Amino acid sequence: MTQIEAARRREITKEMRIVAEAEKIPLKSLQKKIAEGKIIIPKNNIHKIKKICGIGRGLRTKVNVNIGLSPDNQNIRDELKKLKVAIEYGTDTVMDLSVDGDIRKIRSLILKESIIPIGTVPIYEAAVNAKKRYGSFLKLKTDEIFSVIELQAKEGVDFFTIHCGVTKNTIKVLKKTKRSVDIVSRGGAILACWMRYNKKENPLYEYFDKVLDIAHRYDITLSLGDGLRPGAISDSTDKAQISELKTLGRLAEKARERNVQVMIEGPGHIPIHHIEKNIRLEKDICKSAPFYVLGPLVTDIAIGYDHIASAIGGALAAAWGADFLCYVTPSEHLRHPTVCDVKEGLIASRIAAHAADIAKGIKNICDWDRKISLARRKRDWKKQEELCIDREKMISYRKRSLSKFCDVCTMCGEYCALKLIEMRA
Amino acid sequence: MTQIEAARRREITKEMRIVAEAEKIPLKSLQKKIAEGKIIIPKNNIHKIKKICGIGRGLRTKVNVNIGLSPDNQNIRDELKKLKVAIEYGTDTVMDLSVDGDIRKIRSLILKESIIPIGTVPIYEAAVNAKKRYGSFLKLKTDEIFSVIELQAKEGVDFFTIHCGVTKNTIKVLKKTKRSVDIVSRGGAILACWMRYNKKENPLYEYFDKVLDIAHRYDITLSLGDGLRPGAISDSTDKAQISELKTLGRLAEKARERNVQVMIEGPGHIPIHHIEKNIRLEKDICKSAPFYVLGPLVTDIAIGYDHIASAIGGALAAAWGADFLCYVTPSEHLRHPTVCDVKEGLIASRIAAHAADIAKGIKNICDWDRKISLARRKRDWKKQEELCIDREKMISYRKRSLSKFCDVCTMCGEYCALKLIEMRA
């Protein structure tokens, strides 16, 4: 039985208890929101993980880290290091987005080593297999897609991105929409190319019921992917994006009817003044399904600093109701991220999520700020090290710059405002 | 004659022409807003600088970089390196916040080498002089404050932070306000301590007219400092802050009556859901005087990453109407910043300002985004290098990670969505 099914039958699962406890919210209210599809608990019923989480209305904003092999970087050890760092620095979930190399092996290692939910994009493995088998992913057979989905489900993947909104119809809308950049989603591009080559409808849309069958059996949460998301702020909130969102809204409804947990993926590149509208549209069209945003980046110019453009967008999106932030690293648009990029991207996302949670009024969320501010007032550096988001960075910054004056930092030295005020108090 | 005076006499100055040209706005509208005090052009009439700027309503959001000697770091060469990097990476102004060492020497070098407006906080030099002369800044004499202001004016400083809102009255309000952290402003703390020790009113408030005399003579813009700004998000928008803001509003009015250009400094630490209200309050209380915000930081937890917390707050503040962002470096609260910290802090602020300008609807502001997006679509890496905010970083990121596949990056390699779509087009 899936979480949504249990909630609808007024049953309380072990997972609901854990989430209610962690979020300090009443079990009944959690159960109700799961039943309504406003909260999901992504966890494959055969995957053993220590740290599960709920995602959705009224809960702390969660963050996701992407890792995985690429055609140019196939070192499994590096990716497992990223997994470790991501968990150490507090990500809530990890997605394995491998698109080359030994995909099965890395996934099995990630699933084994992870204490948190793992997501994948099954169309990637299907495409890579087809390339190996037939020389091109365009030759991929429909059945093979579902075999991969089934396989990954059996292995214990907790949530799938399914690009079921890239349809003959939404591509028609896209063609009529004048865009700076047409498709920037890897899954979206793979499917659009396949559809054109094979002159067929997107199998993930056409046979969405098959996806639901598998997802239901394992209680895999579906993350309906936005394959037509805008990839430039000038394309934000255009007809192609909204047309796809409406398709995802209908499919989300179908998923809930089948008692499958579902969330919706969102852009991408959105200027600040479009963000509130984007959240409202998703919540309206998809009946308050949890919203998983990819950034969003509030400008296209931040090459090398997209984690910052994304922290701005993510904080705003979450403050207005987005539930789940996909991190963006400083190397976005430039290269396969390093371990260090992963850490930087994750911390930027966590800052955005926390800042948004203060605005959302999440219970007790300001305790962390208050404790740090009190330690700061007292110049209690040890306490700040214990509490801060990146102890390693704080220590390295301080180590290289210690004040000759007692207990202050080298910015103000004896003119430290906190100390001046205390001395004269 | 000051810019505001000229504007009120319907005269057009050379500086107005330069600003109108740079911002692509009609001269008449600029002149009107300067006359109303909604726009300022910070430039001492004896300071020769190549790159002036306007700050305020309808203009591009500007950013400021702070540099200066501290009791622990007195290497003038390092600070001049920061000045160079700040100008190279596009800051609009620089403030010299030196609080120790050879303050006169560094200021004269900064004023000479800078092509952009320079600001200072004269109370710092006054305090440091008094410490040298009498052993403590508490022994500072009122006259000496005004001598320093006069001296700095003659040297060509373009704008002064004047902490004139720290008064007997606002401190009384502060004492009644339960705060996590009382005073975090260095100037505010110096003045509050001095006032208590000497049992006197703040001279910058009591003799504000004297400040105005000097400012008027040299057309120095006054930046009315928020010495009682909240230093923790739990203190945001409290009575002490608002009481000071009201004082600043009255003094801003006085300044305008005397034809002195004036802007208002703002917090500090503000959670996301207070930012809009803070901007509205400032614009109401200070009759649309340009608002110069210090961050704001949207959470206290981002130790080592305060440039990101500040980019979130700055982007939001500017999108809602703040005009001028003071940068925050990753080393805020930890140490005197390095040259690298200055660069990182500045770029974060510039991203925030640009993202806000898109939301503000500043004319042609999206051209930059559009050009980068088009170059990205074509995988034109040379063009992106030319256009990006930090060429050095982009090149170093790419150099260490080049794809074996033609013209894509190592993130997706042959599965680059942009390339897939183009190939099948």
PDB file of C-alpha atoms in Angstrom, chain A residues 70-74 99-100 127-128 131 137-138 179-186 189-190 192-193 196 231-234 269 271-273 298-309 311-312 315-316 319-320 330-331 333-337 341 343-344 347-348 351-352 354-356 358-359 366 368-370 372-374 376-377 381 384 388-390 393-394 396-398 400-405 409-415 417-418 420-421 424-425, chain B residues 70-74 99-100 127-128 131 137-138 179-186 189-190 192-193 196 231-234 269 271-273 298-309 311-312 315-316 319-320 330-331 333-337 341 343-344 347-348 351-352 354-356 358-359 366 368-370 372-374 376-377 381 384 388-390 393-394 396-398 400-405 409-415 417-418 420-421 424-425:
ATOM      1  CA  SER A  70      28.561  11.770 -17.752  1.00  0.00           C
ATOM      2  CA  PRO A  71      30.040  10.801 -21.113  1.00  0.00           C
ATOM      3  CA  ASP A  72      33.187  12.705 -20.126  1.00  0.00           C
ATOM      4  CA  ASN A  73      33.384  11.699 -16.454  1.00  0.00           C
ATOM      5  CA  GLN A  74      32.899   8.063 -15.600  1.00  0.00           C
ATOM      6  CA  VAL A  99      24.002   9.264 -18.663  1.00  0.00           C
ATOM      7  CA  ASP A 100      26.924   7.028 -19.450  1.00  0.00           C
ATOM      8  CA  ALA A 127      18.644   5.943 -23.965  1.00  0.00           C
ATOM      9  CA  VAL A 128      22.149   4.836 -23.010  1.00  0.00           C
ATOM     10  CA  LYS A 131      22.833   3.632 -27.874  1.00  0.00           C
ATOM     11  CA  PHE A 137      19.046   6.287 -28.615  1.00  0.00           C
ATOM     12  CA  LEU A 138      16.636   7.063 -31.445  1.00  0.00           C
ATOM     13  CA  ARG A 179      11.960  31.164 -27.835  1.00  0.00           C
ATOM     14  CA  SER A 180      15.555  32.189 -27.244  1.00  0.00           C
ATOM     15  CA  VAL A 181      16.378  28.576 -26.381  1.00  0.00           C
ATOM     16  CA  ASP A 182      13.996  25.783 -27.360  1.00  0.00           C
ATOM     17  CA  ILE A 183      14.597  22.785 -25.082  1.00  0.00           C
ATOM     18  CA  VAL A 184      17.166  22.695 -22.290  1.00  0.00           C
ATOM     19  CA  SER A 185      15.967  19.591 -20.476  1.00  0.00           C
ATOM     20  CA  ARG A 186      18.117  16.570 -21.264  1.00  0.00           C
ATOM     21  CA  ALA A 189      15.392  16.737 -25.667  1.00  0.00           C
ATOM     22  CA  ILE A 190      15.892  12.957 -25.781  1.00  0.00           C
ATOM     23  CA  ALA A 192      11.452  15.159 -28.434  1.00  0.00           C
ATOM     24  CA  CYS A 193      14.143  13.793 -30.764  1.00  0.00           C
ATOM     25  CA  ARG A 196      10.254  13.112 -34.252  1.00  0.00           C
ATOM     26  CA  GLY A 231      16.079  27.850 -20.434  1.00  0.00           C
ATOM     27  CA  ALA A 232      16.394  31.618 -20.621  1.00  0.00           C
ATOM     28  CA  ILE A 233      14.568  34.286 -18.667  1.00  0.00           C
ATOM     29  CA  SER A 234      13.178  35.748 -21.882  1.00  0.00           C
ATOM     30  CA  HIS A 269      15.007  30.325 -15.609  1.00  0.00           C
ATOM     31  CA  PRO A 271      12.922  36.494 -13.498  1.00  0.00           C
ATOM     32  CA  ILE A 272      12.060  37.607  -9.957  1.00  0.00           C
ATOM     33  CA  HIS A 273       8.778  39.232 -10.967  1.00  0.00           C
ATOM     34  CA  VAL A 298      16.690  34.767 -11.841  1.00  0.00           C
ATOM     35  CA  THR A 299      19.147  35.845 -14.523  1.00  0.00           C
ATOM     36  CA  ASP A 300      21.089  34.148 -17.332  1.00  0.00           C
ATOM     37  CA  ILE A 301      24.263  36.171 -16.808  1.00  0.00           C
ATOM     38  CA  ALA A 302      25.653  34.471 -13.704  1.00  0.00           C
ATOM     39  CA  ILE A 303      28.000  32.039 -15.487  1.00  0.00           C
ATOM     40  CA  GLY A 304      30.228  30.465 -12.827  1.00  0.00           C
ATOM     41  CA  TYR A 305      27.903  31.796 -10.118  1.00  0.00           C
ATOM     42  CA  ASP A 306      24.636  30.101 -11.008  1.00  0.00           C
ATOM     43  CA  HIS A 307      24.410  28.756  -7.450  1.00  0.00           C
ATOM     44  CA  ILE A 308      23.901  32.366  -6.365  1.00  0.00           C
ATOM     45  CA  ALA A 309      21.366  33.200  -9.088  1.00  0.00           C
ATOM     46  CA  ALA A 311      19.733  30.758  -4.329  1.00  0.00           C
ATOM     47  CA  ILE A 312      17.922  34.033  -5.034  1.00  0.00           C
ATOM     48  CA  ALA A 315      14.539  31.418  -1.715  1.00  0.00           C
ATOM     49  CA  LEU A 316      11.813  33.434  -3.394  1.00  0.00           C
ATOM     50  CA  ALA A 319       8.933  31.649   0.324  1.00  0.00           C
ATOM     51  CA  TRP A 320       5.945  31.780  -2.031  1.00  0.00           C
ATOM     52  CA  PRO A 330      28.654  27.112  -9.692  1.00  0.00           C
ATOM     53  CA  SER A 331      29.627  24.922 -12.651  1.00  0.00           C
ATOM     54  CA  HIS A 333      26.274  25.477 -17.882  1.00  0.00           C
ATOM     55  CA  LEU A 334      30.062  24.996 -17.779  1.00  0.00           C
ATOM     56  CA  ARG A 335      31.168  21.529 -16.747  1.00  0.00           C
ATOM     57  CA  HIS A 336      30.463  18.328 -14.850  1.00  0.00           C
ATOM     58  CA  PRO A 337      30.621  19.495 -11.213  1.00  0.00           C
ATOM     59  CA  ASP A 341      31.061  22.444  -6.662  1.00  0.00           C
ATOM     60  CA  LYS A 343      29.184  21.282  -1.698  1.00  0.00           C
ATOM     61  CA  GLU A 344      28.958  24.928  -2.740  1.00  0.00           C
ATOM     62  CA  ILE A 347      25.021  25.053   0.803  1.00  0.00           C
ATOM     63  CA  ALA A 348      23.617  27.832  -1.385  1.00  0.00           C
ATOM     64  CA  ILE A 351      20.590  28.836   2.771  1.00  0.00           C
ATOM     65  CA  ALA A 352      17.805  29.606   0.305  1.00  0.00           C
ATOM     66  CA  HIS A 354      16.166  28.050   5.345  1.00  0.00           C
ATOM     67  CA  ALA A 355      15.620  31.733   4.517  1.00  0.00           C
ATOM     68  CA  ALA A 356      12.347  30.763   2.842  1.00  0.00           C
ATOM     69  CA  ILE A 358      11.638  31.689   8.067  1.00  0.00           C
ATOM     70  CA  ALA A 359       9.253  33.521   5.747  1.00  0.00           C
ATOM     71  CA  CYS A 366      14.417  30.542  13.755  1.00  0.00           C
ATOM     72  CA  TRP A 368      19.063  28.101  14.567  1.00  0.00           C
ATOM     73  CA  ASP A 369      19.386  31.813  13.743  1.00  0.00           C
ATOM     74  CA  ARG A 370      18.800  32.792  17.333  1.00  0.00           C
ATOM     75  CA  ILE A 372      24.014  31.661  16.174  1.00  0.00           C
ATOM     76  CA  SER A 373      23.194  35.306  16.870  1.00  0.00           C
ATOM     77  CA  LEU A 374      23.596  34.805  20.606  1.00  0.00           C
ATOM     78  CA  ARG A 376      27.966  35.851  17.775  1.00  0.00           C
ATOM     79  CA  ARG A 377      27.038  38.501  20.326  1.00  0.00           C
ATOM     80  CA  TRP A 381      33.600  31.194  18.237  1.00  0.00           C
ATOM     81  CA  GLN A 384      29.510  29.249  16.202  1.00  0.00           C
ATOM     82  CA  CYS A 388      27.397  26.868  11.461  1.00  0.00           C
ATOM     83  CA  ILE A 389      26.460  25.418   8.102  1.00  0.00           C
ATOM     84  CA  ASP A 390      30.057  24.670   7.093  1.00  0.00           C
ATOM     85  CA  LYS A 393      35.009  26.791   5.927  1.00  0.00           C
ATOM     86  CA  MET A 394      34.544  28.785   9.112  1.00  0.00           C
ATOM     87  CA  SER A 396      39.761  27.824   7.591  1.00  0.00           C
ATOM     88  CA  TYR A 397      38.623  31.466   7.307  1.00  0.00           C
ATOM     89  CA  ARG A 398      39.376  32.188  10.948  1.00  0.00           C
ATOM     90  CA  ARG A 400      44.243  32.425   8.438  1.00  0.00           C
ATOM     91  CA  SER A 401      43.165  35.636  10.139  1.00  0.00           C
ATOM     92  CA  LEU A 402      43.220  35.817  13.915  1.00  0.00           C
ATOM     93  CA  SER A 403      42.977  39.113  15.738  1.00  0.00           C
ATOM     94  CA  LYS A 404      45.621  40.334  18.140  1.00  0.00           C
ATOM     95  CA  PHE A 405      42.723  41.590  20.235  1.00  0.00           C
ATOM     96  CA  CYS A 409      37.576  39.143  14.515  1.00  0.00           C
ATOM     97  CA  THR A 410      40.010  40.982  12.249  1.00  0.00           C
ATOM     98  CA  MET A 411      37.294  43.019  10.547  1.00  0.00           C
ATOM     99  CA  CYS A 412      36.929  45.557  13.358  1.00  0.00           C
ATOM    100  CA  GLY A 413      39.430  44.417  16.011  1.00  0.00           C
ATOM    101  CA  GLU A 414      39.113  46.704  19.027  1.00  0.00           C
ATOM    102  CA  TYR A 415      36.276  48.576  17.283  1.00  0.00           C
ATOM    103  CA  ALA A 417      30.544  46.984  17.920  1.00  0.00           C
ATOM    104  CA  LEU A 418      29.426  43.978  19.944  1.00  0.00           C
ATOM    105  CA  LEU A 420      32.265  48.088  22.559  1.00  0.00           C
ATOM    106  CA  ILE A 421      28.642  48.001  23.637  1.00  0.00           C
ATOM    107  CA  ARG A 424      30.348  50.157  28.279  1.00  0.00           C
ATOM    108  CA  ALA A 425      27.157  48.448  29.384  1.00  0.00           C
TER     109      ALA A 425
ATOM    110  CA  SER B  70      41.623  47.498  10.306  1.00  0.00           C
ATOM    111  CA  PRO B  71      43.524  47.299  13.592  1.00  0.00           C
ATOM    112  CA  ASP B  72      44.754  43.867  12.517  1.00  0.00           C
ATOM    113  CA  ASN B  73      45.392  44.566   8.830  1.00  0.00           C
ATOM    114  CA  GLN B  74      47.241  47.740   7.939  1.00  0.00           C
ATOM    115  CA  VAL B  99      39.636  52.288  11.337  1.00  0.00           C
ATOM    116  CA  ASP B 100      43.366  52.207  11.992  1.00  0.00           C
ATOM    117  CA  ALA B 127      37.740  58.138  16.808  1.00  0.00           C
ATOM    118  CA  VAL B 128      41.122  56.837  15.692  1.00  0.00           C
ATOM    119  CA  LYS B 131      42.590  57.281  20.516  1.00  0.00           C
ATOM    120  CA  PHE B 137      37.996  57.544  21.425  1.00  0.00           C
ATOM    121  CA  LEU B 138      35.727  58.408  24.336  1.00  0.00           C
ATOM    122  CA  ARG B 179      16.940  42.534  21.224  1.00  0.00           C
ATOM    123  CA  SER B 180      19.080  39.499  20.509  1.00  0.00           C
ATOM    124  CA  VAL B 181      21.938  41.813  19.589  1.00  0.00           C
ATOM    125  CA  ASP B 182      21.866  45.472  20.607  1.00  0.00           C
ATOM    126  CA  ILE B 183      24.111  47.468  18.283  1.00  0.00           C
ATOM    127  CA  VAL B 184      26.081  45.984  15.404  1.00  0.00           C
ATOM    128  CA  SER B 185      27.000  49.177  13.592  1.00  0.00           C
ATOM    129  CA  ARG B 186      30.598  50.179  14.264  1.00  0.00           C
ATOM    130  CA  ALA B 189      28.526  51.697  18.753  1.00  0.00           C
ATOM    131  CA  ILE B 190      31.286  54.339  18.804  1.00  0.00           C
ATOM    132  CA  ALA B 192      26.521  55.360  21.646  1.00  0.00           C
ATOM    133  CA  CYS B 193      29.558  54.710  23.860  1.00  0.00           C
ATOM    134  CA  ARG B 196      27.078  57.584  27.460  1.00  0.00           C
ATOM    135  CA  GLY B 231      21.958  42.652  13.655  1.00  0.00           C
ATOM    136  CA  ALA B 232      19.866  39.501  13.884  1.00  0.00           C
ATOM    137  CA  ILE B 233      16.716  38.583  12.012  1.00  0.00           C
ATOM    138  CA  SER B 234      14.823  38.270  15.296  1.00  0.00           C
ATOM    139  CA  HIS B 269      19.409  41.479   8.902  1.00  0.00           C
ATOM    140  CA  PRO B 271      13.860  37.965   6.933  1.00  0.00           C
ATOM    141  CA  ILE B 272      12.367  37.679   3.447  1.00  0.00           C
ATOM    142  CA  HIS B 273       8.817  38.424   4.603  1.00  0.00           C
ATOM    143  CA  VAL B 298      17.830  36.990   5.120  1.00  0.00           C
ATOM    144  CA  THR B 299      19.179  34.569   7.730  1.00  0.00           C
ATOM    145  CA  ASP B 300      21.854  34.658  10.444  1.00  0.00           C
ATOM    146  CA  ILE B 301      23.052  31.109   9.838  1.00  0.00           C
ATOM    147  CA  ALA B 302      25.074  31.620   6.661  1.00  0.00           C
ATOM    148  CA  ILE B 303      28.484  32.052   8.315  1.00  0.00           C
ATOM    149  CA  GLY B 304      31.108  31.907   5.564  1.00  0.00           C
ATOM    150  CA  TYR B 305      28.374  32.361   2.960  1.00  0.00           C
ATOM    151  CA  ASP B 306      26.914  35.713   3.942  1.00  0.00           C
ATOM    152  CA  HIS B 307      27.441  36.957   0.396  1.00  0.00           C
ATOM    153  CA  ILE B 308      24.758  34.452  -0.631  1.00  0.00           C
ATOM    154  CA  ALA B 309      22.354  35.353   2.196  1.00  0.00           C
ATOM    155  CA  ALA B 311      22.431  38.341  -2.532  1.00  0.00           C
ATOM    156  CA  ILE B 312      19.006  36.895  -1.729  1.00  0.00           C
ATOM    157  CA  ALA B 315      17.871  41.089  -4.943  1.00  0.00           C
ATOM    158  CA  LEU B 316      14.541  41.185  -3.154  1.00  0.00           C
ATOM    159  CA  ALA B 319      13.264  44.417  -6.771  1.00  0.00           C
ATOM    160  CA  TRP B 320      10.917  46.136  -4.306  1.00  0.00           C
ATOM    161  CA  PRO B 330      31.859  35.559   2.442  1.00  0.00           C
ATOM    162  CA  SER B 331      34.099  36.625   5.332  1.00  0.00           C
ATOM    163  CA  HIS B 333      31.316  38.213  10.706  1.00  0.00           C
ATOM    164  CA  LEU B 334      34.574  36.230  10.443  1.00  0.00           C
ATOM    165  CA  ARG B 335      37.556  38.264   9.329  1.00  0.00           C
ATOM    166  CA  HIS B 336      38.933  41.234   7.418  1.00  0.00           C
ATOM    167  CA  PRO B 337      38.199  40.266   3.790  1.00  0.00           C
ATOM    168  CA  ASP B 341      36.534  37.751  -0.723  1.00  0.00           C
ATOM    169  CA  LYS B 343      35.636  39.894  -5.619  1.00  0.00           C
ATOM    170  CA  GLU B 344      33.208  37.171  -4.523  1.00  0.00           C
ATOM    171  CA  ILE B 347      29.934  39.580  -7.928  1.00  0.00           C
ATOM    172  CA  ALA B 348      27.167  38.255  -5.659  1.00  0.00           C
ATOM    173  CA  ILE B 351      24.037  39.407  -9.692  1.00  0.00           C
ATOM    174  CA  ALA B 352      21.464  40.505  -7.113  1.00  0.00           C
ATOM    175  CA  HIS B 354      20.972  42.789 -12.109  1.00  0.00           C
ATOM    176  CA  ALA B 355      18.271  40.252 -11.215  1.00  0.00           C
ATOM    177  CA  ALA B 356      16.385  43.028  -9.434  1.00  0.00           C
ATOM    178  CA  ILE B 358      15.072  42.808 -14.610  1.00  0.00           C
ATOM    179  CA  ALA B 359      12.147  42.831 -12.172  1.00  0.00           C
ATOM    180  CA  CYS B 366      17.737  42.035 -20.423  1.00  0.00           C
ATOM    181  CA  TRP B 368      22.850  41.047 -21.420  1.00  0.00           C
ATOM    182  CA  ASP B 369      20.819  37.940 -20.557  1.00  0.00           C
ATOM    183  CA  ARG B 370      19.621  37.581 -24.122  1.00  0.00           C
ATOM    184  CA  ILE B 372      24.441  35.214 -23.159  1.00  0.00           C
ATOM    185  CA  SER B 373      21.514  32.878 -23.777  1.00  0.00           C
ATOM    186  CA  LEU B 374      22.005  33.057 -27.527  1.00  0.00           C
ATOM    187  CA  ARG B 376      24.871  29.485 -24.837  1.00  0.00           C
ATOM    188  CA  ARG B 377      22.387  28.032 -27.324  1.00  0.00           C
ATOM    189  CA  TRP B 381      32.158  29.631 -25.583  1.00  0.00           C
ATOM    190  CA  GLN B 384      30.240  33.678 -23.438  1.00  0.00           C
ATOM    191  CA  CYS B 388      30.257  36.813 -18.645  1.00  0.00           C
ATOM    192  CA  ILE B 389      30.561  38.500 -15.268  1.00  0.00           C
ATOM    193  CA  ASP B 390      33.873  36.798 -14.393  1.00  0.00           C
ATOM    194  CA  LYS B 393      36.443  32.032 -13.380  1.00  0.00           C
ATOM    195  CA  MET B 394      34.730  30.818 -16.526  1.00  0.00           C
ATOM    196  CA  SER B 396      39.456  28.294 -15.215  1.00  0.00           C
ATOM    197  CA  TYR B 397      36.311  26.171 -14.844  1.00  0.00           C
ATOM    198  CA  ARG B 398      36.319  25.174 -18.500  1.00  0.00           C
ATOM    199  CA  ARG B 400      40.056  21.927 -16.157  1.00  0.00           C
ATOM    200  CA  SER B 401      37.147  20.120 -17.773  1.00  0.00           C
ATOM    201  CA  LEU B 402      36.961  19.978 -21.561  1.00  0.00           C
ATOM    202  CA  SER B 403      34.635  17.576 -23.314  1.00  0.00           C
ATOM    203  CA  LYS B 404      35.859  15.004 -25.795  1.00  0.00           C
ATOM    204  CA  PHE B 405      32.736  15.851 -27.763  1.00  0.00           C
ATOM    205  CA  CYS B 409      30.430  20.895 -21.899  1.00  0.00           C
ATOM    206  CA  THR B 410      31.292  17.904 -19.710  1.00  0.00           C
ATOM    207  CA  MET B 411      27.960  17.982 -17.880  1.00  0.00           C
ATOM    208  CA  CYS B 412      25.994  16.252 -20.646  1.00  0.00           C
ATOM    209  CA  GLY B 413      28.543  15.610 -23.380  1.00  0.00           C
ATOM    210  CA  GLU B 414      26.781  14.070 -26.376  1.00  0.00           C
ATOM    211  CA  TYR B 415      23.449  14.352 -24.522  1.00  0.00           C
ATOM    212  CA  ALA B 417      19.944  19.159 -24.948  1.00  0.00           C
ATOM    213  CA  LEU B 418      20.883  22.230 -26.966  1.00  0.00           C
ATOM    214  CA  LEU B 420      20.420  17.286 -29.641  1.00  0.00           C
ATOM    215  CA  ILE B 421      17.620  19.618 -30.586  1.00  0.00           C
ATOM    216  CA  ARG B 424      17.446  16.948 -35.246  1.00  0.00           C
ATOM    217  CA  ALA B 425      15.976  20.302 -36.246  1.00  0.00           C
TER     218      ALA B 425
END
